[in-house]
CSV table of C-alpha atoms in Angstrom, one decimal:
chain,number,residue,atom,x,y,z
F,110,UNK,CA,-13.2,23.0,-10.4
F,111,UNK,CA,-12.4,24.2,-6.7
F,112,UNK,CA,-12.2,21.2,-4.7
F,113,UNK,CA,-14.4,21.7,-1.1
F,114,UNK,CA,-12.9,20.4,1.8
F,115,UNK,CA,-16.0,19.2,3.3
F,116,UNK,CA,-16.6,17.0,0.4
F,117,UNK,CA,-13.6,14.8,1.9
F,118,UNK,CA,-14.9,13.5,4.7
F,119,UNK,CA,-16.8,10.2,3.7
F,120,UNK,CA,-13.7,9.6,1.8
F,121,UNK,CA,-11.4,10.4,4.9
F,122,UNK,CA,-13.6,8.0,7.5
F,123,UNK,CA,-13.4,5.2,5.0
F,124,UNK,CA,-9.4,5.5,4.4
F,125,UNK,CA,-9.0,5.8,8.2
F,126,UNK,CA,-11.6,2.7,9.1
F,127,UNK,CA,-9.8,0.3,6.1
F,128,UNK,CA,-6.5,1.4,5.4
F,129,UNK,CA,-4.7,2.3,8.9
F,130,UNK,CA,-1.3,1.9,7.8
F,131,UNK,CA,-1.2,4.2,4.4
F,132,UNK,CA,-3.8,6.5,6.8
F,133,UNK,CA,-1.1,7.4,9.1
F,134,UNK,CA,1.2,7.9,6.4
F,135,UNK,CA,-1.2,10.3,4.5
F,136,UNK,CA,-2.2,12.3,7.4
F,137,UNK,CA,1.7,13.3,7.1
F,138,UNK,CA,1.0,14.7,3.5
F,139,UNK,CA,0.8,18.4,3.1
F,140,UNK,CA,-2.9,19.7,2.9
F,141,UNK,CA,-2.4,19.8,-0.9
F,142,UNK,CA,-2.0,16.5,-1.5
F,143,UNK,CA,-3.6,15.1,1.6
F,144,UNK,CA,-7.6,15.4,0.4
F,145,UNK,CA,-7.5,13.9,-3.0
F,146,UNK,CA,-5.2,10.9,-1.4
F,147,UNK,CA,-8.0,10.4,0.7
F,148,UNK,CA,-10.7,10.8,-2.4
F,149,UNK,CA,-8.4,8.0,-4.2
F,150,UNK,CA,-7.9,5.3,-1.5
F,151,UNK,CA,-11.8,5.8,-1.0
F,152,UNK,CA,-12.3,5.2,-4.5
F,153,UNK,CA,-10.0,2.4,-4.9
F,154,UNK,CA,-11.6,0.5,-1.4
F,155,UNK,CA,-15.3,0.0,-2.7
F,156,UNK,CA,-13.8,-1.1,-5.7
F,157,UNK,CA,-12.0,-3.2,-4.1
F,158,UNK,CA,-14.7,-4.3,-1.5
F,159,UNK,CA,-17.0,-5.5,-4.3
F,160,UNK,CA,-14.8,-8.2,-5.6
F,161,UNK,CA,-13.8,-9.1,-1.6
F,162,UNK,CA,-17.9,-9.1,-0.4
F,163,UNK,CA,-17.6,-12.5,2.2
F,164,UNK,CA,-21.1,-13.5,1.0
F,165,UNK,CA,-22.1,-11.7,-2.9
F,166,UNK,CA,-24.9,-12.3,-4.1
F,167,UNK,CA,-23.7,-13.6,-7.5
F,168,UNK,CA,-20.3,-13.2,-9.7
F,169,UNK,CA,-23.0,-11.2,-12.4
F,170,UNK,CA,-24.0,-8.8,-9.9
F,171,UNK,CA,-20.7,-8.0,-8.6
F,172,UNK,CA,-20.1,-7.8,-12.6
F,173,UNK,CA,-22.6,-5.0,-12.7
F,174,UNK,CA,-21.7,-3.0,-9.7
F,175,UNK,CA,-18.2,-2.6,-10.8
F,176,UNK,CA,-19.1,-1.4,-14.4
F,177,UNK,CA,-21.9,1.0,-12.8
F,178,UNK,CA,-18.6,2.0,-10.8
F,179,UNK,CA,-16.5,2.6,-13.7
F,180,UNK,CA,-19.2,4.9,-15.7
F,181,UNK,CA,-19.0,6.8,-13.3
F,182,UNK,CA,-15.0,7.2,-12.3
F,183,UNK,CA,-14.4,7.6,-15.8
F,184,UNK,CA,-17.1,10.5,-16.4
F,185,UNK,CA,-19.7,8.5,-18.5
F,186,UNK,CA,-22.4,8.8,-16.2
F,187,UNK,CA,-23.2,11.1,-13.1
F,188,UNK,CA,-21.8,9.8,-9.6
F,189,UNK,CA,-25.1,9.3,-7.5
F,190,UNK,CA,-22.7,7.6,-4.9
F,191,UNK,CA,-20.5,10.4,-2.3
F,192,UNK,CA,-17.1,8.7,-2.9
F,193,UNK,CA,-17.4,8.5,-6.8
F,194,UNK,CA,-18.2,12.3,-6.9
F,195,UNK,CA,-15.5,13.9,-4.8
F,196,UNK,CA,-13.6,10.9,-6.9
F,197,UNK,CA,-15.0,13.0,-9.9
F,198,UNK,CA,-14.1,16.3,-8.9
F,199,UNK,CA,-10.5,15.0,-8.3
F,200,UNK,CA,-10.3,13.3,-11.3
F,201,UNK,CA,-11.3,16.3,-13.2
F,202,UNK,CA,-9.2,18.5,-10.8
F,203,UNK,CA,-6.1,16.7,-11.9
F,204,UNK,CA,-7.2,15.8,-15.2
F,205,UNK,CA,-6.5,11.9,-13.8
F,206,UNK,CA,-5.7,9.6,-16.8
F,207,UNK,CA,-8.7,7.8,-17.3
F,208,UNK,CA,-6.9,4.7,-18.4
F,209,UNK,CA,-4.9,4.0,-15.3
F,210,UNK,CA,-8.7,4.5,-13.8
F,211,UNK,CA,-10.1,1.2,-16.5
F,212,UNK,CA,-7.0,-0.8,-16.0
F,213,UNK,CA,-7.2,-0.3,-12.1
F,214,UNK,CA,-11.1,-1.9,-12.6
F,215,UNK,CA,-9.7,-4.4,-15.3
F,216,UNK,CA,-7.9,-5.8,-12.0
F,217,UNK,CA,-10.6,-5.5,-9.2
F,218,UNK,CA,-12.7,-7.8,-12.4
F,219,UNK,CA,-10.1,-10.3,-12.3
F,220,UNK,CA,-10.2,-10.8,-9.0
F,221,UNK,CA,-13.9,-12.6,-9.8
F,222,UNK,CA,-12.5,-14.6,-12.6
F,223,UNK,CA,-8.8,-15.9,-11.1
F,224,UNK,CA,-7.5,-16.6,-7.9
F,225,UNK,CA,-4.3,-18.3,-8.8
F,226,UNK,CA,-1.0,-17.6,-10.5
F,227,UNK,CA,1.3,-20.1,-12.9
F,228,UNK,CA,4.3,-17.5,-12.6
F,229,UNK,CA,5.8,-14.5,-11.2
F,230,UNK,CA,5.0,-12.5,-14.8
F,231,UNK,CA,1.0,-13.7,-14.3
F,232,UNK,CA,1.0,-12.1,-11.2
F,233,UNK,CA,2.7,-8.8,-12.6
F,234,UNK,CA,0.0,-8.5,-14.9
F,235,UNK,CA,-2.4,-8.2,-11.9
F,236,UNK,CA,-0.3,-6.3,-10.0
F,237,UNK,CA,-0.1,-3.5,-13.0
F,238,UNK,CA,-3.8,-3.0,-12.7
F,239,UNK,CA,-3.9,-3.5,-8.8
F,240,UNK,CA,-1.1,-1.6,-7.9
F,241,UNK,CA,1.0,0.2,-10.2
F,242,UNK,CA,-2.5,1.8,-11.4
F,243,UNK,CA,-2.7,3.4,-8.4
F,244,UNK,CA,0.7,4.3,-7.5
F,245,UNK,CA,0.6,6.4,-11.4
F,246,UNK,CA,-3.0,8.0,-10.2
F,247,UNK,CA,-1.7,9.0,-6.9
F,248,UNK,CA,1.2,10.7,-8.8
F,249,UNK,CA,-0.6,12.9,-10.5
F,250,UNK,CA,-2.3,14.1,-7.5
F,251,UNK,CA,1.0,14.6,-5.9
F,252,UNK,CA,3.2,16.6,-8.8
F,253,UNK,CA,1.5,17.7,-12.3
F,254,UNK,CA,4.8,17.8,-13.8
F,255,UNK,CA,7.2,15.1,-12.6
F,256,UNK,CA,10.3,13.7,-14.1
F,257,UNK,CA,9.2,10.3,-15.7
F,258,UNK,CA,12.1,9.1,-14.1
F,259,UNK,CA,9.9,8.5,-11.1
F,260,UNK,CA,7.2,6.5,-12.7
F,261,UNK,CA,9.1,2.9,-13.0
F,262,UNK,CA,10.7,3.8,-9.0
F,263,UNK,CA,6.6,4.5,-8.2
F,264,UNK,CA,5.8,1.1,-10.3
F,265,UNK,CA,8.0,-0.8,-7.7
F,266,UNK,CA,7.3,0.9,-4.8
F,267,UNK,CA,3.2,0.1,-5.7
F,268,UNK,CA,3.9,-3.6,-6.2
F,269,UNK,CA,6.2,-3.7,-2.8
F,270,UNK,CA,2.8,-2.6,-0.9
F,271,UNK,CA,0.9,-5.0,-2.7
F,272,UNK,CA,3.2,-7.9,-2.4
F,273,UNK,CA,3.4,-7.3,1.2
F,274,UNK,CA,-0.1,-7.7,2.1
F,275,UNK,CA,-0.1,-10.5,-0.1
F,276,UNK,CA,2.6,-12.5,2.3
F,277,UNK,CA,0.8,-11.2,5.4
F,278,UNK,CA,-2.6,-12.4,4.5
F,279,UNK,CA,-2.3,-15.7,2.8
F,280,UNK,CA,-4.4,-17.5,5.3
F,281,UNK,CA,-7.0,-14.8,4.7
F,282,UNK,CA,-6.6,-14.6,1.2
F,283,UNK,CA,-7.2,-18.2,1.0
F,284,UNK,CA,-10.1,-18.6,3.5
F,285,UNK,CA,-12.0,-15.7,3.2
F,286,UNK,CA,-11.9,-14.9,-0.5
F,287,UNK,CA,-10.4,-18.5,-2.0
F,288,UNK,CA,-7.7,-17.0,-3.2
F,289,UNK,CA,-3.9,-17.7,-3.5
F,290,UNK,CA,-1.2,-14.6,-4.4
F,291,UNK,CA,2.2,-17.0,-4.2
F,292,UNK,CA,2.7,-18.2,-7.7
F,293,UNK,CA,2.6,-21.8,-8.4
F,294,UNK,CA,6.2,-21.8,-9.9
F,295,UNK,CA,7.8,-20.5,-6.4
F,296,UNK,CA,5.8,-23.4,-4.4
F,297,UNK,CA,7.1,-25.9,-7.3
F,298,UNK,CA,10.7,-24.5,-6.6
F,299,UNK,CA,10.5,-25.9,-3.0
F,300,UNK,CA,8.3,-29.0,-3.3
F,301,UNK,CA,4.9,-27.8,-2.5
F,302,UNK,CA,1.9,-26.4,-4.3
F,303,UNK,CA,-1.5,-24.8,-3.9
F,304,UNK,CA,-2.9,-27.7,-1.8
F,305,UNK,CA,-0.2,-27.1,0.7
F,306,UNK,CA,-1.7,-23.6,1.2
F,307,UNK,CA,-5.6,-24.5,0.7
F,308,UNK,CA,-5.0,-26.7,3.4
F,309,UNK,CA,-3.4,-24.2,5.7
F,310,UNK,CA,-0.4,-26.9,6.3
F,311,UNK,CA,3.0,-24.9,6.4
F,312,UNK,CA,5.7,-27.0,6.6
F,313,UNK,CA,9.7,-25.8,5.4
F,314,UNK,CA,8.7,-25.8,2.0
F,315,UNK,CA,5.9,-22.7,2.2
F,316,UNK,CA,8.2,-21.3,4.2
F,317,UNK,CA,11.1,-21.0,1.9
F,318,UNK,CA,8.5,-19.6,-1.1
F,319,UNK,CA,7.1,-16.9,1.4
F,320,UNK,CA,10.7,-16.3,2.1
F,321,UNK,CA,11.7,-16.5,-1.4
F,322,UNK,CA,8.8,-13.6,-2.1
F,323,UNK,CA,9.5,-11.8,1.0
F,324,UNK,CA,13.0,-11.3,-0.6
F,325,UNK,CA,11.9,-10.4,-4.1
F,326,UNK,CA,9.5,-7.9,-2.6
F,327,UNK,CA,12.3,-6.3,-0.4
F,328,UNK,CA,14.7,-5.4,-3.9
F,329,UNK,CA,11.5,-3.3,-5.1
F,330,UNK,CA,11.2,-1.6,-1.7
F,331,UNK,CA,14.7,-0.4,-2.3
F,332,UNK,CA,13.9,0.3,-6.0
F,333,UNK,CA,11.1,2.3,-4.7
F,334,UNK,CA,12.8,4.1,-2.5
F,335,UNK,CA,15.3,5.2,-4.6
F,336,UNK,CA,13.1,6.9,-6.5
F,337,UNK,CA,11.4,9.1,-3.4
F,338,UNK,CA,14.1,11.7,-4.5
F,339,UNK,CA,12.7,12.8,-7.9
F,340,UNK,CA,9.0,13.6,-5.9
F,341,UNK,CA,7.8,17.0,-4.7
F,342,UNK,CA,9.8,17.9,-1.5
F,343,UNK,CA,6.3,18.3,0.6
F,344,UNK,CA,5.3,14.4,-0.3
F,345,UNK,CA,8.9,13.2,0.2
F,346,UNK,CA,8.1,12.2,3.7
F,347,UNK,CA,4.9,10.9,4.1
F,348,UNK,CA,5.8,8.0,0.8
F,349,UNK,CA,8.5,7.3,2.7
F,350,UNK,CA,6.8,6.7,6.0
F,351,UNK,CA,4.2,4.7,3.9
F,352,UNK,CA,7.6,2.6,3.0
F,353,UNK,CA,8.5,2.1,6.3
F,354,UNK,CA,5.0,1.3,8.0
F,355,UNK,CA,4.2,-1.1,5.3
F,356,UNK,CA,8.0,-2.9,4.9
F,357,UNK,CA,7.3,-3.3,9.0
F,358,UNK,CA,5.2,-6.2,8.6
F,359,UNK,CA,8.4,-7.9,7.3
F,360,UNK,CA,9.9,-7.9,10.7
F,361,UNK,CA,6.5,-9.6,11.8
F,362,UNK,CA,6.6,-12.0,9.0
F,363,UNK,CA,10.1,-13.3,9.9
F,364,UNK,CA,9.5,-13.2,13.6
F,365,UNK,CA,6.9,-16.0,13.2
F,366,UNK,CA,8.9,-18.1,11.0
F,367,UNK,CA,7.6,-17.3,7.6
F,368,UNK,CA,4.2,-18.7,8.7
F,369,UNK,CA,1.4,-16.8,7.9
F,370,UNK,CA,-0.6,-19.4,7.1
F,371,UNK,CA,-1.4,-20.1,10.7
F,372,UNK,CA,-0.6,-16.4,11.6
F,373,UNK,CA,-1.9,-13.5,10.4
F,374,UNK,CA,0.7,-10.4,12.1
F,375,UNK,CA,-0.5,-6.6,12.2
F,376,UNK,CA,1.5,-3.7,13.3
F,377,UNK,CA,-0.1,-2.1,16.5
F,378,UNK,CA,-1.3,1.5,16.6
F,379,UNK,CA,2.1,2.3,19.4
F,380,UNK,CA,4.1,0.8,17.1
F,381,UNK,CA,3.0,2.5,13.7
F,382,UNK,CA,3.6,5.9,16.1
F,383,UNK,CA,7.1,4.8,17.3
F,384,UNK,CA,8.2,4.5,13.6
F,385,UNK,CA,6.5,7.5,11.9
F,386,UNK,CA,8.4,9.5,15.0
F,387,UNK,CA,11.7,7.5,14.4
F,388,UNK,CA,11.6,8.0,11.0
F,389,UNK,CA,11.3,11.8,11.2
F,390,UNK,CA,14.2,12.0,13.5
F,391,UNK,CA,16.5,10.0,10.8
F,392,UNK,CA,14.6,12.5,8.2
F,393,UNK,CA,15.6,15.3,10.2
F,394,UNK,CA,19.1,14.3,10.4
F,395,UNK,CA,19.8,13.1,6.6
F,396,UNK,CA,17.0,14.0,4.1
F,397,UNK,CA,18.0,11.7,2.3
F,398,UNK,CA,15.1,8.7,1.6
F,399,UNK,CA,17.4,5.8,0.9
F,400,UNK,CA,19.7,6.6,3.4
F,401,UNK,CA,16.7,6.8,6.2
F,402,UNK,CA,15.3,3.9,4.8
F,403,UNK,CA,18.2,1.4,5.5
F,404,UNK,CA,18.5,3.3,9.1
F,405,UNK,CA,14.7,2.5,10.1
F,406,UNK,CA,12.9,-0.1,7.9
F,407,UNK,CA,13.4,-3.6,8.0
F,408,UNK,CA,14.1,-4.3,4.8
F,409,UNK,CA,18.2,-5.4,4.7
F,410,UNK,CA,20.8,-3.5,2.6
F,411,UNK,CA,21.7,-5.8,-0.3
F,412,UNK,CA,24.1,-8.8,0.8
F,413,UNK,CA,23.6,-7.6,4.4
F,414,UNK,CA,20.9,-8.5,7.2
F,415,UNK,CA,21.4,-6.3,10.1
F,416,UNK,CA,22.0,-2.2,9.6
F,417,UNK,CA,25.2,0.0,10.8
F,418,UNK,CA,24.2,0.0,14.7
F,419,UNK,CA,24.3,-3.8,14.6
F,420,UNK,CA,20.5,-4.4,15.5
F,421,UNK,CA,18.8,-6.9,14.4
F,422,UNK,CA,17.2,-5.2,11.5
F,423,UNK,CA,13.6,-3.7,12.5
F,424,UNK,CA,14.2,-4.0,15.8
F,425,UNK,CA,16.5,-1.3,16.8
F,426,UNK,CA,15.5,0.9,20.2
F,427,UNK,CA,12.5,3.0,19.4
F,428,UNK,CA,13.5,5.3,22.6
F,429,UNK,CA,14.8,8.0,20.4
F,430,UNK,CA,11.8,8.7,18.6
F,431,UNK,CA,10.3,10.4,21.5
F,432,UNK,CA,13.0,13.5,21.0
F,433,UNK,CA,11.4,15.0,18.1
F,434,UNK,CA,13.2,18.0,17.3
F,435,UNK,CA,12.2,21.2,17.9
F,436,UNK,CA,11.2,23.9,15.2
F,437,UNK,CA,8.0,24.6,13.1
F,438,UNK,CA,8.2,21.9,10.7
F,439,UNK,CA,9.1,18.8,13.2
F,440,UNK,CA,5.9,20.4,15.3
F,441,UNK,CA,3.9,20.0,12.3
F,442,UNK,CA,4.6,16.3,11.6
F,443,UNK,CA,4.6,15.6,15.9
F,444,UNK,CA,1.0,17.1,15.7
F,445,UNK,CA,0.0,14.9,13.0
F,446,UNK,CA,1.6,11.7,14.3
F,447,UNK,CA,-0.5,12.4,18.0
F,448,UNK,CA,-3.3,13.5,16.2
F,449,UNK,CA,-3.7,9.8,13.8
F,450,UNK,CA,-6.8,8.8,15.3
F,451,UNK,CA,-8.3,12.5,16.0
F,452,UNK,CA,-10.5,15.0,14.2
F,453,UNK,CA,-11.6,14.5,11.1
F,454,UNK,CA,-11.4,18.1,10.1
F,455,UNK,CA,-8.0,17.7,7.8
């Protein structure tokens, strides 16, 4: 089945209204791989935004919208919903797995059954359905026959992403949805537990297990990133963007002391711009997605905290990203990175 590009653009105005940070990084996609992205982060939001409704109108309900949302994403009943269709012509586009699809929803349903972890291996099991889930999905879209050495690098990469909105929204995790993502074993490691969070009291000790996370999520960026290399040369980029837009709120995180449960940091639209430029003038340069990762991101080198130029990693001059170079390609990508909030036509 031919895949209309008008059927994208529900999906498209969704991604762009919810997911600002990937969005930038998918407008950066070729054309190829840039639509369905769209169909899949559209698909995986209203999932999503069942199990986060502020005010449902009961746990059943929410119970029966998601499984009238899986019957449909998995092809056992027609879509009557815009998203779940041009998610249906994607998924039979790219012959989706349609497991990844049930264990994706096996996580959005746990979310409405438990909102706190014992250990670091509870929360994995989550994060397989929340996260790694969509990471393998999104890979199909972008290559139909990929080296499987890419699939544990994507697995890392996905749970990186995840992890990181985890540490930047603890205080809304907890007061919006009631929910805690740092598992009770780190907060035992450093003397404080779930009531230290419900309360919203940071002292050293949340501190040190949001650090303690922050670290642990920073060894599978660099996992993840190591594995950019085996994906199709087109997509390279724009996952490693994503890497670097999402690994940003790091900086953010550290800049306010490791307190996010009295802050809640967010990268500004200038500064999203700044890196996706500065990142394509280290791509330019190197092509090489580790190397242009420990140049821009701030996510340390192992054993190290500040990169080669001796700034204070994620904080190094952004002045350079203005001189995009010239030629067809570096256009392209200058286009798209002025054009982030503009038509809706690709």
């Amino acid at each position: 089945m031919s895949l209309d590009p008008s059927q994208f653009g529900t999906a498209k105005a969704i991604h762009r209204r919810t997911g600002r940070t990937f969005y930038l990084a998918t407008r950066l996609l070729p054309e190829r791989a840039r639509r369905p992205t769209y169909a899949l982060y559209a698909f995986f939001r209203i999932a999503d935004e069942v199990v986060d409704d502020p005010e449902p109108p009961s746990v059943d309900a929410q119970r029966r919208e998601l499984a009238t949302i899986r019957a449909a994403a998995v092809g056992e009943r027609e879509p009557t919903d815009e998203v779940l269709a041009v998610f249906a012509r994607v998924r039979e586009e790219y012959d989706l797995d349609p497991r990844e699809i049930e264990i994706f929803l096996d996580a959005m349903a746990m979310d409405l059954e438990q909102d706190r972890y014992e250990t670091v291996d509870e929360l994995a099991e989550y994060l397989r359905g929340s996260s790694v889930a969509v990471a393998y999905l999104l890979l199909d879209v972008f290559a139909t026959d990929l080296d499987p050495a890419a699939r544990p690098h994507a697995a890392a990469l996905a749970e990186a992403f995840q992890l990181t909105n985890f540490l930047r929204d603890v205080r809304e995790d907890v007061t919006q949805y009631d929910r805690i993502y740092l598992p009770r074993e780190v907060l035992d490691r450093h003397g404080v537990g779930f009531d230290d969070v419900e309360s919203l009291r940071f002292c050293d000790g949340v501190g040190a297990a949001i650090r303690d996370e922050l670290e642990r999520t920073e060894a599978l960026y660099r996992d993840g990133v190591a594995g950019i290399r085996y994906l199709p040369e087109d997509v390279q980029f724009g996952v490693l963007l994503a890497a670097v837009l999402y690994a940003d709120h790091h900086r953010l995180i550290r800049r306010v002391g490791y307190d996010t449960l009295t802050n809640s940091p967010s990268l500004s639209t200038a500064r999203r711009l700044a890196l996706a430029a500065r990142t394509w003038v280290h791509w330019r340069r190197s092509g090489e997605p580790e190397a242009v990762f420990e140049k821009v991101s701030a996510v340390p080198t192992e054993g190290d905290s500040t990169p080669p130029d001796g700034h204070p990693r994620g904080e190094e001059p952004l002045a350079a990203a203005s001189s995009i170079p010239t030629g067809r390609p570096a256009s392209r990508i200058a286009s798209r990175v002025r054009t982030y909030l503009g038509d809706g036509s690709k």
